PDB file of C-alpha atoms in Angstrom:
ATOM      1  CA  MET A  19      71.350 -94.213  54.729  1.00 49.00           C
ATOM      2  CA  LYS A  20      74.339 -92.118  55.818  1.00 48.00           C
ATOM      3  CA  HIS A  21      74.503 -90.560  52.528  1.00 50.00           C
ATOM      4  CA  PHE A  22      70.863 -90.316  51.941  1.00 45.00           C
ATOM      5  CA  ARG A  23      71.203 -88.067  54.772  1.00 51.00           C
ATOM      6  CA  LYS A  24      73.781 -85.827  53.965  1.00 51.00           C
ATOM      7  CA  GLU A  25      72.189 -85.123  50.914  1.00 55.00           C
ATOM      8  CA  ILE A  26      68.876 -83.934  52.671  1.00 50.00           C
ATOM      9  CA  ILE A  27      71.461 -82.409  54.778  1.00 50.00           C
ATOM     10  CA  SER A  28      73.276 -80.000  51.948  1.00 54.00           C
ATOM     11  CA  ILE A  29      69.626 -79.437  50.466  1.00 51.00           C
ATOM     12  CA  LEU A  30      68.872 -78.549  53.940  1.00 49.00           C
ATOM     13  CA  ILE A  31      71.696 -75.893  54.237  1.00 51.00           C
ATOM     14  CA  ILE A  32      71.231 -74.479  50.004  1.00 52.00           C
ATOM     15  CA  ALA A  33      67.713 -73.989  50.651  1.00 50.00           C
ATOM     16  CA  PHE A  34      68.567 -72.257  53.932  1.00 48.00           C
ATOM     17  CA  LEU A  35      71.190 -69.685  52.425  1.00 47.00           C
ATOM     18  CA  SER A  36      68.868 -69.199  49.059  1.00 51.00           C
ATOM     19  CA  ALA A  37      65.999 -67.833  51.570  1.00 49.00           C
ATOM     20  CA  ASN A  38      68.350 -65.687  53.566  1.00 51.00           C
ATOM     21  CA  ALA A  39      70.400 -64.358  49.926  1.00 47.00           C
ATOM     22  CA  PHE A  40      66.317 -63.616  48.847  1.00 45.00           C
ATOM     23  CA  CYS A  41      65.246 -61.875  52.019  1.00 44.00           C
ATOM     24  CA  GLN A  42      68.793 -59.217  51.851  1.00 49.00           C
ATOM     25  CA  THR A  43      68.013 -58.750  48.344  1.00 47.00           C
ATOM     26  CA  GLN A  44      64.152 -57.858  49.056  1.00 48.00           C
ATOM     27  CA  LYS A  45      65.855 -55.781  52.406  1.00 45.00           C
ATOM     28  CA  GLY A  46      67.785 -54.214  50.359  1.00 45.00           C
ATOM     29  CA  SER A  47      65.882 -52.750  47.393  1.00 44.00           C
ATOM     30  CA  VAL A  48      63.262 -51.924  49.456  1.00 41.00           C
ATOM     31  CA  SER A  49      65.706 -49.509  51.020  1.00 43.00           C
ATOM     32  CA  GLU A  50      67.097 -47.970  47.970  1.00 46.00           C
ATOM     33  CA  SER A  51      63.190 -47.348  47.294  1.00 45.00           C
ATOM     34  CA  GLY A  52      63.101 -45.733  50.245  1.00 48.00           C
ATOM     35  CA  VAL A  53      65.783 -43.405  49.608  1.00 47.00           C
ATOM     36  CA  LYS A  54      64.618 -43.079  46.188  1.00 49.00           C
ATOM     37  CA  ILE A  55      61.439 -42.097  47.589  1.00 47.00           C
ATOM     38  CA  GLU A  56      62.869 -39.806  50.319  1.00 51.00           C
ATOM     39  CA  LYS A  57      64.472 -38.498  47.789  1.00 53.00           C
ATOM     40  CA  LYS A  58      61.739 -37.613  45.623  1.00 54.00           C
ATOM     41  CA  LYS A  59      59.558 -36.250  48.829  1.00 55.00           C
ATOM     42  CA  ARG A  60      63.234 -33.881  49.147  1.00 57.00           C
ATOM     43  CA  LYS A  61      62.945 -32.913  45.371  1.00 56.00           C
ATOM     44  CA  LYS A  62      59.434 -31.956  45.530  1.00 57.00           C
ATOM     45  CA  LYS A  63      59.720 -29.542  48.665  1.00 56.00           C
ATOM     46  CA  LYS A  64      62.200 -27.785  47.199  1.00 59.00           C
ATOM     47  CA  LYS A  65      60.088 -25.218  44.930  1.00 61.00           C
ATOM     48  CA  LYS A  66      61.538 -22.510  43.217  1.00 72.00           C
ATOM     49  CA  TYR A  67      60.094 -18.999  43.948  1.00 72.00           C
ATOM     50  CA  LYS A  68      60.153 -15.775  41.670  1.00 82.00           C
ATOM     51  CA  LEU A  69      59.982 -12.979  42.015  1.00 81.00           C
ATOM     52  CA  PRO A  70      58.302 -10.439  38.958  1.00 91.00           C
ATOM     53  CA  GLU A  71      60.994  -7.945  37.129  1.00 87.00           C
ATOM     54  CA  ILE A  72      58.519  -4.621  37.821  1.00 96.00           C
ATOM     55  CA  ASP A  73      59.849  -1.320  39.264  1.00 96.00           C
ATOM     56  CA  LEU A  74      56.297   0.428  41.053  1.00 97.00           C
ATOM     57  CA  SER A  75      58.615   2.735  42.063  1.00 97.00           C
ATOM     58  CA  HIS A  76      56.642   4.896  39.291  1.00 97.00           C
ATOM     59  CA  TRP A  77      53.501   3.425  39.090  1.00 98.00           C
ATOM     60  CA  LYS A  78      50.076   3.864  41.094  1.00 98.00           C
ATOM     61  CA  VAL A  79      47.615   1.453  41.307  1.00 98.00           C
ATOM     62  CA  THR A  80      43.810   1.542  40.922  1.00 97.00           C
ATOM     63  CA  LEU A  81      41.648  -1.418  41.608  1.00 97.00           C
ATOM     64  CA  PRO A  82      37.983  -3.055  41.805  1.00 97.00           C
ATOM     65  CA  VAL A  83      37.211  -1.974  45.259  1.00 96.00           C
ATOM     66  CA  THR A  84      35.606   1.375  46.654  1.00 94.00           C
ATOM     67  CA  ASN A  85      37.110   3.199  49.197  1.00 93.00           C
ATOM     68  CA  ASP A  86      35.624   4.762  52.178  1.00 90.00           C
ATOM     69  CA  GLU A  87      34.512   7.821  49.674  1.00 90.00           C
ATOM     70  CA  GLY A  88      32.918   4.852  46.985  1.00 90.00           C
ATOM     71  CA  LYS A  89      35.222   6.351  44.715  1.00 91.00           C
ATOM     72  CA  PRO A  90      37.617   3.216  43.497  1.00 94.00           C
ATOM     73  CA  TYR A  91      40.867   2.080  45.664  1.00 96.00           C
ATOM     74  CA  GLU A  92      44.226   3.757  44.232  1.00 97.00           C
ATOM     75  CA  ILE A  93      47.466   2.846  45.529  1.00 98.00           C
ATOM     76  CA  SER A  94      50.392   5.252  45.023  1.00 97.00           C
ATOM     77  CA  PRO A  95      53.567   5.175  45.978  1.00 97.00           C
ATOM     78  CA  PRO A  96      55.808   4.455  48.323  1.00 96.00           C
ATOM     79  CA  GLU A  97      52.606   2.904  49.847  1.00 97.00           C
ATOM     80  CA  ILE A  98      52.264   0.394  46.586  1.00 98.00           C
ATOM     81  CA  LEU A  99      55.668  -0.636  46.837  1.00 96.00           C
ATOM     82  CA  ASP A 100      54.235  -3.019  49.649  1.00 96.00           C
ATOM     83  CA  PHE A 101      51.097  -3.617  48.152  1.00 97.00           C
ATOM     84  CA  ALA A 102      51.602  -8.027  48.789  1.00 95.00           C
ATOM     85  CA  ASN A 103      50.690  -6.969  52.750  1.00 96.00           C
ATOM     86  CA  ASN A 104      47.877  -4.943  51.770  1.00 97.00           C
ATOM     87  CA  GLU A 105      45.215  -6.827  52.544  1.00 97.00           C
ATOM     88  CA  ILE A 106      42.589  -4.522  50.545  1.00 97.00           C
ATOM     89  CA  ALA A 107      44.946  -5.099  47.358  1.00 97.00           C
ATOM     90  CA  LYS A 108      45.392  -9.250  47.879  1.00 97.00           C
ATOM     91  CA  PRO A 109      42.384  -9.988  46.611  1.00 97.00           C
ATOM     92  CA  TYR A 110      42.813  -7.870  43.097  1.00 98.00           C
ATOM     93  CA  MET A 111      46.828  -7.474  42.717  1.00 98.00           C
ATOM     94  CA  TYR A 112      48.880 -10.072  44.412  1.00 97.00           C
ATOM     95  CA  ILE A 113      52.310 -11.594  42.968  1.00 97.00           C
ATOM     96  CA  ASP A 114      52.477 -16.059  41.686  1.00 96.00           C
ATOM     97  CA  SER A 115      55.462 -16.322  43.025  1.00 94.00           C
ATOM     98  CA  THR A 116      55.613 -19.857  41.361  1.00 94.00           C
ATOM     99  CA  LYS A 117      55.214 -17.710  37.761  1.00 95.00           C
ATOM    100  CA  GLY A 118      57.508 -14.769  39.036  1.00 96.00           C
ATOM    101  CA  ALA A 119      54.391 -12.480  38.171  1.00 98.00           C
ATOM    102  CA  ILE A 120      52.412 -10.077  39.557  1.00 98.00           C
ATOM    103  CA  VAL A 121      48.670 -11.103  38.781  1.00 98.00           C
ATOM    104  CA  PHE A 122      45.869  -8.981  38.149  1.00 98.00           C
ATOM    105  CA  HIS A 123      42.650  -9.340  39.014  1.00 98.00           C
ATOM    106  CA  ALA A 124      39.340  -7.747  37.682  1.00 98.00           C
ATOM    107  CA  MET A 125      35.799  -8.195  37.758  1.00 97.00           C
ATOM    108  CA  PRO A 126      32.702  -6.171  37.578  1.00 96.00           C
ATOM    109  CA  THR A 127      31.884  -3.959  40.594  1.00 95.00           C
ATOM    110  CA  ASN A 128      30.412  -1.035  41.711  1.00 90.00           C
ATOM    111  CA  SER A 129      34.345   0.685  41.641  1.00 89.00           C
ATOM    112  CA  LYS A 130      34.330   2.888  38.175  1.00 83.00           C
ATOM    113  CA  THR A 131      36.197   5.448  37.207  1.00 81.00           C
ATOM    114  CA  LYS A 132      34.771   8.450  35.617  1.00 77.00           C
ATOM    115  CA  ASN A 133      33.152   7.766  31.567  1.00 77.00           C
ATOM    116  CA  THR A 134      33.176   4.643  32.120  1.00 86.00           C
ATOM    117  CA  LYS A 135      30.930   1.199  33.008  1.00 90.00           C
ATOM    118  CA  TYR A 136      33.615  -0.806  33.018  1.00 95.00           C
ATOM    119  CA  THR A 137      36.635  -1.752  36.592  1.00 96.00           C
ATOM    120  CA  ARG A 138      39.611  -2.302  36.702  1.00 97.00           C
ATOM    121  CA  SER A 139      42.980  -3.699  38.418  1.00 98.00           C
ATOM    122  CA  GLU A 140      45.880  -1.616  36.360  1.00 98.00           C
ATOM    123  CA  LEU A 141      48.919   0.183  36.680  1.00 98.00           C
ATOM    124  CA  ARG A 142      49.221   4.532  36.153  1.00 98.00           C
ATOM    125  CA  GLU A 143      52.561   5.892  34.751  1.00 98.00           C
ATOM    126  CA  GLN A 144      53.763   8.484  37.669  1.00 98.00           C
ATOM    127  CA  MET A 145      57.028  10.305  36.437  1.00 97.00           C
ATOM    128  CA  VAL A 146      57.135  11.824  39.558  1.00 97.00           C
ATOM    129  CA  PRO A 147      55.945   8.980  42.322  1.00 96.00           C
ATOM    130  CA  GLY A 148      52.694  10.572  43.790  1.00 94.00           C
ATOM    131  CA  ASP A 149      51.942  13.297  41.331  1.00 95.00           C
ATOM    132  CA  ASN A 150      49.816  12.802  37.993  1.00 95.00           C
ATOM    133  CA  ASN A 151      50.541  16.573  36.565  1.00 94.00           C
ATOM    134  CA  THR A 152      54.398  15.239  35.508  1.00 96.00           C
ATOM    135  CA  ASN A 153      53.531  13.813  31.797  1.00 98.00           C
ATOM    136  CA  TRP A 154      55.075  13.690  28.524  1.00 98.00           C
ATOM    137  CA  THR A 155      54.337  14.433  24.971  1.00 98.00           C
ATOM    138  CA  PHE A 156      55.547  12.640  21.991  1.00 98.00           C
ATOM    139  CA  ALA A 157      57.608  15.205  20.856  1.00 98.00           C
ATOM    140  CA  ASP A 158      59.795  13.774  24.480  1.00 98.00           C
ATOM    141  CA  GLY A 159      59.398  10.229  23.345  1.00 98.00           C
ATOM    142  CA  ALA A 160      58.850   7.301  25.599  1.00 98.00           C
ATOM    143  CA  TYR A 161      58.948   3.375  25.520  1.00 98.00           C
ATOM    144  CA  MET A 162      57.228   0.929  26.905  1.00 98.00           C
ATOM    145  CA  LYS A 163      58.315  -3.052  27.811  1.00 98.00           C
ATOM    146  CA  GLY A 164      56.063  -5.783  28.895  1.00 98.00           C
ATOM    147  CA  LYS A 165      55.957  -9.747  28.909  1.00 98.00           C
ATOM    148  CA  ILE A 166      52.850 -11.179  30.033  1.00 98.00           C
ATOM    149  CA  ALA A 167      50.152 -13.299  29.827  1.00 98.00           C
ATOM    150  CA  MET A 168      46.255 -14.364  29.962  1.00 98.00           C
ATOM    151  CA  GLU A 169      45.614 -16.547  32.912  1.00 98.00           C
ATOM    152  CA  GLU A 170      42.153 -17.079  33.061  1.00 97.00           C
ATOM    153  CA  THR A 171      39.349 -15.524  31.881  1.00 98.00           C
ATOM    154  CA  THR A 172      35.512 -16.306  32.091  1.00 98.00           C
ATOM    155  CA  LYS A 173      33.338 -16.345  28.742  1.00 97.00           C
ATOM    156  CA  ALA A 174      30.036 -14.293  27.498  1.00 97.00           C
ATOM    157  CA  GLU A 175      26.676 -16.246  26.162  1.00 95.00           C
ATOM    158  CA  ASP A 176      28.281 -16.580  22.947  1.00 96.00           C
ATOM    159  CA  GLY A 177      30.677 -18.848  24.018  1.00 97.00           C
ATOM    160  CA  LYS A 178      33.516 -16.266  23.048  1.00 97.00           C
ATOM    161  CA  TYR A 179      36.266 -15.021  25.855  1.00 98.00           C
ATOM    162  CA  HIS A 180      35.574 -11.794  27.413  1.00 98.00           C
ATOM    163  CA  ARG A 181      38.039  -9.585  26.398  1.00 97.00           C
ATOM    164  CA  THR A 182      40.336  -6.758  28.584  1.00 98.00           C
ATOM    165  CA  ILE A 183      42.213  -4.028  28.165  1.00 98.00           C
ATOM    166  CA  ILE A 184      46.287  -5.359  29.173  1.00 98.00           C
ATOM    167  CA  MET A 185      48.173  -1.444  28.169  1.00 98.00           C
ATOM    168  CA  GLN A 186      47.227   1.931  26.911  1.00 98.00           C
ATOM    169  CA  ILE A 187      48.474   5.408  25.860  1.00 98.00           C
ATOM    170  CA  HIS A 188      46.753   8.077  28.024  1.00 98.00           C
ATOM    171  CA  GLY A 189      46.189  11.886  27.018  1.00 98.00           C
ATOM    172  CA  ARG A 190      45.825  13.961  29.774  1.00 97.00           C
ATOM    173  CA  LEU A 191      44.832  17.821  29.599  1.00 98.00           C
ATOM    174  CA  THR A 192      47.488  20.329  31.084  1.00 97.00           C
ATOM    175  CA  ASN A 193      46.139  22.619  33.877  1.00 96.00           C
ATOM    176  CA  LYS A 194      46.055  25.553  31.322  1.00 97.00           C
ATOM    177  CA  GLN A 195      44.172  23.102  28.620  1.00 98.00           C
ATOM    178  CA  ARG A 196      41.988  22.294  31.004  1.00 97.00           C
ATOM    179  CA  ASP A 197      40.976  25.732  31.691  1.00 97.00           C
ATOM    180  CA  LEU A 198      40.822  27.349  27.930  1.00 97.00           C
ATOM    181  CA  ILE A 199      38.018  24.524  26.781  1.00 97.00           C
ATOM    182  CA  GLY A 200      35.799  25.236  30.359  1.00 96.00           C
ATOM    183  CA  GLU A 201      36.091  21.359  31.326  1.00 95.00           C
ATOM    184  CA  ASP A 202      36.098  20.333  35.024  1.00 93.00           C
ATOM    185  CA  ASP A 203      39.063  17.917  34.865  1.00 94.00           C
ATOM    186  CA  ASN A 204      42.123  17.280  32.862  1.00 96.00           C
ATOM    187  CA  ASN A 205      40.796  14.041  31.478  1.00 95.00           C
ATOM    188  CA  ALA A 206      41.833  13.440  27.697  1.00 96.00           C
ATOM    189  CA  PRO A 207      41.284  10.493  25.006  1.00 95.00           C
ATOM    190  CA  PRO A 208      43.340   7.859  25.208  1.00 97.00           C
ATOM    191  CA  ILE A 209      45.629   7.395  22.150  1.00 98.00           C
ATOM    192  CA  LEU A 210      45.940   3.710  22.601  1.00 98.00           C
ATOM    193  CA  LYS A 211      44.136   0.616  23.618  1.00 98.00           C
ATOM    194  CA  ILE A 212      45.700  -2.676  23.410  1.00 98.00           C
ATOM    195  CA  TYR A 213      43.340  -5.913  23.981  1.00 98.00           C
ATOM    196  CA  TRP A 214      43.753  -9.081  24.154  1.00 98.00           C
ATOM    197  CA  ASP A 215      40.777 -10.281  22.648  1.00 98.00           C
ATOM    198  CA  LYS A 216      39.961 -13.829  22.307  1.00 97.00           C
ATOM    199  CA  GLY A 217      43.597 -14.944  22.349  1.00 98.00           C
ATOM    200  CA  LYS A 218      44.570 -12.276  19.588  1.00 98.00           C
ATOM    201  CA  ILE A 219      46.496  -8.984  21.017  1.00 98.00           C
ATOM    202  CA  ARG A 220      44.196  -6.059  18.817  1.00 98.00           C
ATOM    203  CA  VAL A 221      45.119  -2.360  18.699  1.00 98.00           C
ATOM    204  CA  LYS A 222      43.012   0.589  18.934  1.00 98.00           C
ATOM    205  CA  THR A 223      43.694   4.681  18.205  1.00 98.00           C
ATOM    206  CA  LYS A 224      42.625   7.850  17.583  1.00 98.00           C
ATOM    207  CA  LEU A 225      41.641   9.426  14.123  1.00 98.00           C
ATOM    208  CA  ILE A 226      40.127  12.981  13.704  1.00 98.00           C
ATOM    209  CA  LYS A 227      37.020  13.698  12.208  1.00 98.00           C
ATOM    210  CA  ASN A 228      37.476  16.983  11.180  1.00 98.00           C
ATOM    211  CA  LEU A 229      41.324  17.170   9.624  1.00 97.00           C
ATOM    212  CA  ASN A 230      41.241  21.398   9.729  1.00 97.00           C
ATOM    213  CA  ALA A 231      40.280  21.148  13.063  1.00 98.00           C
ATOM    214  CA  SER A 232      42.236  23.902  15.000  1.00 98.00           C
ATOM    215  CA  ASP A 233      44.295  22.872  18.017  1.00 97.00           C
ATOM    216  CA  GLU A 234      41.506  24.257  20.786  1.00 97.00           C
ATOM    217  CA  GLU A 235      38.735  22.271  18.741  1.00 98.00           C
ATOM    218  CA  LEU A 236      41.409  18.913  19.060  1.00 98.00           C
ATOM    219  CA  LEU A 237      41.343  19.640  22.916  1.00 98.00           C
ATOM    220  CA  HIS A 238      38.050  18.619  22.929  1.00 97.00           C
ATOM    221  CA  GLU A 239      36.893  14.358  23.754  1.00 96.00           C
ATOM    222  CA  ASP A 240      34.595  14.757  20.433  1.00 96.00           C
ATOM    223  CA  ALA A 241      37.390  15.795  18.023  1.00 98.00           C
ATOM    224  CA  TRP A 242      38.027  12.645  18.027  1.00 98.00           C
ATOM    225  CA  ASP A 243      37.008   8.604  16.804  1.00 98.00           C
ATOM    226  CA  ASP A 244      38.513   5.647  17.382  1.00 97.00           C
ATOM    227  CA  ASP A 245      39.745   3.496  14.333  1.00 97.00           C
ATOM    228  CA  GLU A 246      38.650   0.003  12.732  1.00 97.00           C
ATOM    229  CA  GLY A 247      41.002  -1.558  14.964  1.00 97.00           C
ATOM    230  CA  PHE A 248      44.158  -3.730  14.140  1.00 98.00           C
ATOM    231  CA  ASN A 249      44.791  -7.515  15.247  1.00 98.00           C
ATOM    232  CA  PHE A 250      48.134  -9.277  14.640  1.00 98.00           C
ATOM    233  CA  GLU A 251      48.511 -12.485  13.340  1.00 98.00           C
ATOM    234  CA  GLN A 252      49.762 -14.611  16.005  1.00 97.00           C
ATOM    235  CA  GLU A 253      47.988 -15.749  18.193  1.00 98.00           C
ATOM    236  CA  VAL A 254      49.088 -15.661  21.674  1.00 98.00           C
ATOM    237  CA  GLY A 255      46.200 -17.714  23.698  1.00 98.00           C
ATOM    238  CA  PHE A 256      47.330 -18.080  27.377  1.00 98.00           C
ATOM    239  CA  ARG A 257      51.075 -18.326  26.247  1.00 98.00           C
ATOM    240  CA  LYS A 258      53.576 -15.729  27.914  1.00 98.00           C
ATOM    241  CA  PHE A 259      53.926 -12.927  24.703  1.00 98.00           C
ATOM    242  CA  THR A 260      55.808  -9.658  24.571  1.00 98.00           C
ATOM    243  CA  LEU A 261      54.462  -6.087  23.769  1.00 98.00           C
ATOM    244  CA  GLU A 262      56.396  -3.168  23.441  1.00 98.00           C
ATOM    245  CA  VAL A 263      55.337   0.114  22.407  1.00 98.00           C
ATOM    246  CA  GLN A 264      57.513   2.927  21.088  1.00 98.00           C
ATOM    247  CA  VAL A 265      56.357   6.858  20.413  1.00 98.00           C
ATOM    248  CA  SER A 266      58.538   9.626  18.991  1.00 98.00           C
ATOM    249  CA  GLU A 267      56.907  12.477  17.513  1.00 97.00           C
ATOM    250  CA  GLY A 268      53.934  12.137  15.161  1.00 97.00           C
ATOM    251  CA  LYS A 269      54.952   7.938  14.987  1.00 98.00           C
ATOM    252  CA  MET A 270      53.633   4.795  17.704  1.00 98.00           C
ATOM    253  CA  VAL A 271      55.144   2.003  16.994  1.00 98.00           C
ATOM    254  CA  VAL A 272      53.717  -1.919  18.854  1.00 98.00           C
ATOM    255  CA  ILE A 273      55.654  -4.648  18.331  1.00 98.00           C
ATOM    256  CA  LEU A 274      54.200  -7.895  19.861  1.00 98.00           C
ATOM    257  CA  ASN A 275      56.933 -10.628  19.914  1.00 98.00           C
ATOM    258  CA  GLY A 276      59.688  -8.949  18.935  1.00 97.00           C
ATOM    259  CA  ASN A 277      58.296  -9.642  15.482  1.00 96.00           C
ATOM    260  CA  GLU A 278      55.282  -8.550  14.554  1.00 98.00           C
ATOM    261  CA  TYR A 279      54.759  -4.722  14.184  1.00 97.00           C
ATOM    262  CA  LYS A 280      52.193  -2.065  13.638  1.00 98.00           C
ATOM    263  CA  VAL A 281      52.965   1.566  12.605  1.00 98.00           C
ATOM    264  CA  TYR A 282      51.084   4.068  13.264  1.00 98.00           C
ATOM    265  CA  GLU A 283      52.484   7.932  11.265  1.00 97.00           C
ATOM    266  CA  SER A 284      49.857   9.993   9.932  1.00 96.00           C
ATOM    267  CA  ILE A 285      48.472  13.490  10.195  1.00 98.00           C
ATOM    268  CA  HIS A 286      46.398  12.056  13.906  1.00 98.00           C
ATOM    269  CA  MET A 287      49.741  11.498  15.161  1.00 98.00           C
ATOM    270  CA  ARG A 288      51.283  14.660  15.025  1.00 97.00           C
ATOM    271  CA  ARG A 289      48.106  15.705  15.465  1.00 98.00           C
ATOM    272  CA  TRP A 290      48.399  14.680  18.940  1.00 98.00           C
ATOM    273  CA  GLY A 291      51.063  16.511  19.889  1.00 97.00           C
ATOM    274  CA  ILE A 292      49.070  18.507  21.788  1.00 98.00           C
ATOM    275  CA  PHE A 293      48.150  16.422  24.001  1.00 98.00           C
ATOM    276  CA  GLU A 294      50.221  15.312  27.540  1.00 98.00           C
ATOM    277  CA  ASN A 295      50.038  11.329  28.443  1.00 98.00           C
ATOM    278  CA  TYR A 296      51.425   8.587  30.182  1.00 98.00           C
ATOM    279  CA  PHE A 297      51.705   4.746  30.291  1.00 98.00           C
ATOM    280  CA  LYS A 298      49.054   2.378  31.717  1.00 98.00           C
ATOM    281  CA  ALA A 299      49.530  -1.606  32.208  1.00 98.00           C
ATOM    282  CA  GLY A 300      46.992  -3.695  33.796  1.00 98.00           C
ATOM    283  CA  ASN A 301      43.413  -5.453  33.604  1.00 98.00           C
ATOM    284  CA  TYR A 302      41.159  -2.971  32.338  1.00 98.00           C
ATOM    285  CA  PHE A 303      37.904  -5.548  32.305  1.00 98.00           C
ATOM    286  CA  GLN A 304      36.199  -5.003  29.137  1.00 97.00           C
ATOM    287  CA  SER A 305      32.276  -6.723  30.558  1.00 97.00           C
ATOM    288  CA  ARG A 306      29.921  -6.042  32.763  1.00 96.00           C
ATOM    289  CA  ASP A 307      28.121 -10.345  32.985  1.00 96.00           C
ATOM    290  CA  LYS A 308      27.528 -11.324  35.841  1.00 95.00           C
ATOM    291  CA  GLY A 309      30.446 -13.743  37.299  1.00 96.00           C
ATOM    292  CA  SER A 310      32.670 -13.021  34.980  1.00 98.00           C
ATOM    293  CA  PHE A 311      36.262 -12.489  35.582  1.00 98.00           C
ATOM    294  CA  SER A 312      39.659 -11.760  34.206  1.00 98.00           C
ATOM    295  CA  LYS A 313      43.576 -12.538  35.629  1.00 98.00           C
ATOM    296  CA  VAL A 314      46.343 -11.397  33.683  1.00 98.00           C
ATOM    297  CA  ARG A 315      50.053 -11.754  34.403  1.00 98.00           C
ATOM    298  CA  PHE A 316      52.495  -9.049  34.525  1.00 98.00           C
ATOM    299  CA  TYR A 317      56.225 -10.967  33.994  1.00 98.00           C
ATOM    300  CA  GLU A 318      58.011  -7.637  33.562  1.00 97.00           C
ATOM    301  CA  LEU A 319      56.977  -4.199  32.970  1.00 98.00           C
ATOM    302  CA  GLU A 320      59.424  -1.187  32.379  1.00 97.00           C
ATOM    303  CA  VAL A 321      59.209   2.342  31.055  1.00 98.00           C
ATOM    304  CA  SER A 322      61.848   4.596  29.847  1.00 97.00           C
ATOM    305  CA  HIS A 323      62.062   8.558  28.169  1.00 95.00           C
TER     306      HIS A 323
END
């Protein structure tokens, strides 16, 4: 009987110790699990903030919203340096600090510049901050490079994405040229338009209609025609890509991702040397469809002469 009692007591003690050890193990795993969860939470809170590598001190921006006079709203240097705090600009040009990019957002509005039906959230180069009258020629040479991505864009009724112009070289008449041909502004055609077009990069430039035209005749916009355009083979889609534009006397080169080139070197480029020029970059949206829009990210943008 005594032996039987001892066995029962021993069994109870063993059971008690086992249960206690199990509870301690459970507490330990819960505690460790809790620490892991807490660590994960802390890691989630530690977001990396990035700023785009873009100096806006030599750019002004035109936005798809009108000013008090009903004209497109513009921000010039030095005010553009504080665009992120501009309440009017915020819906159309803002910093995405998770991507490290400036986002240019455009859609059809009444904010249209002269001679176009489309709207834009687009930068215009100013070699002298705040001044449109100092520009460059092909003989001067020029270089622009951007790291870009299409963030989002709508589709037309045919199911194809709307396109937008992401870079340009725009011609400009000097005051003397303007007066010589009797124009009321300094506008000249763009010699270069680079499109994001259905996931590919498309380039358009200008051709002289009459190769025997005089320099004065070439100052008129109707002396120039559009070429048939060129599509780079690479499909960029919604991924990040780089574009470079190199200009020298009589020559223009467009480079996609450092390994695909389109070279323009012809009579058309040489004769274009009569014009002054400036770079443009951003989102010049090419649709008037209701509800359409696009958002373009610029991670980097640099210009040199």
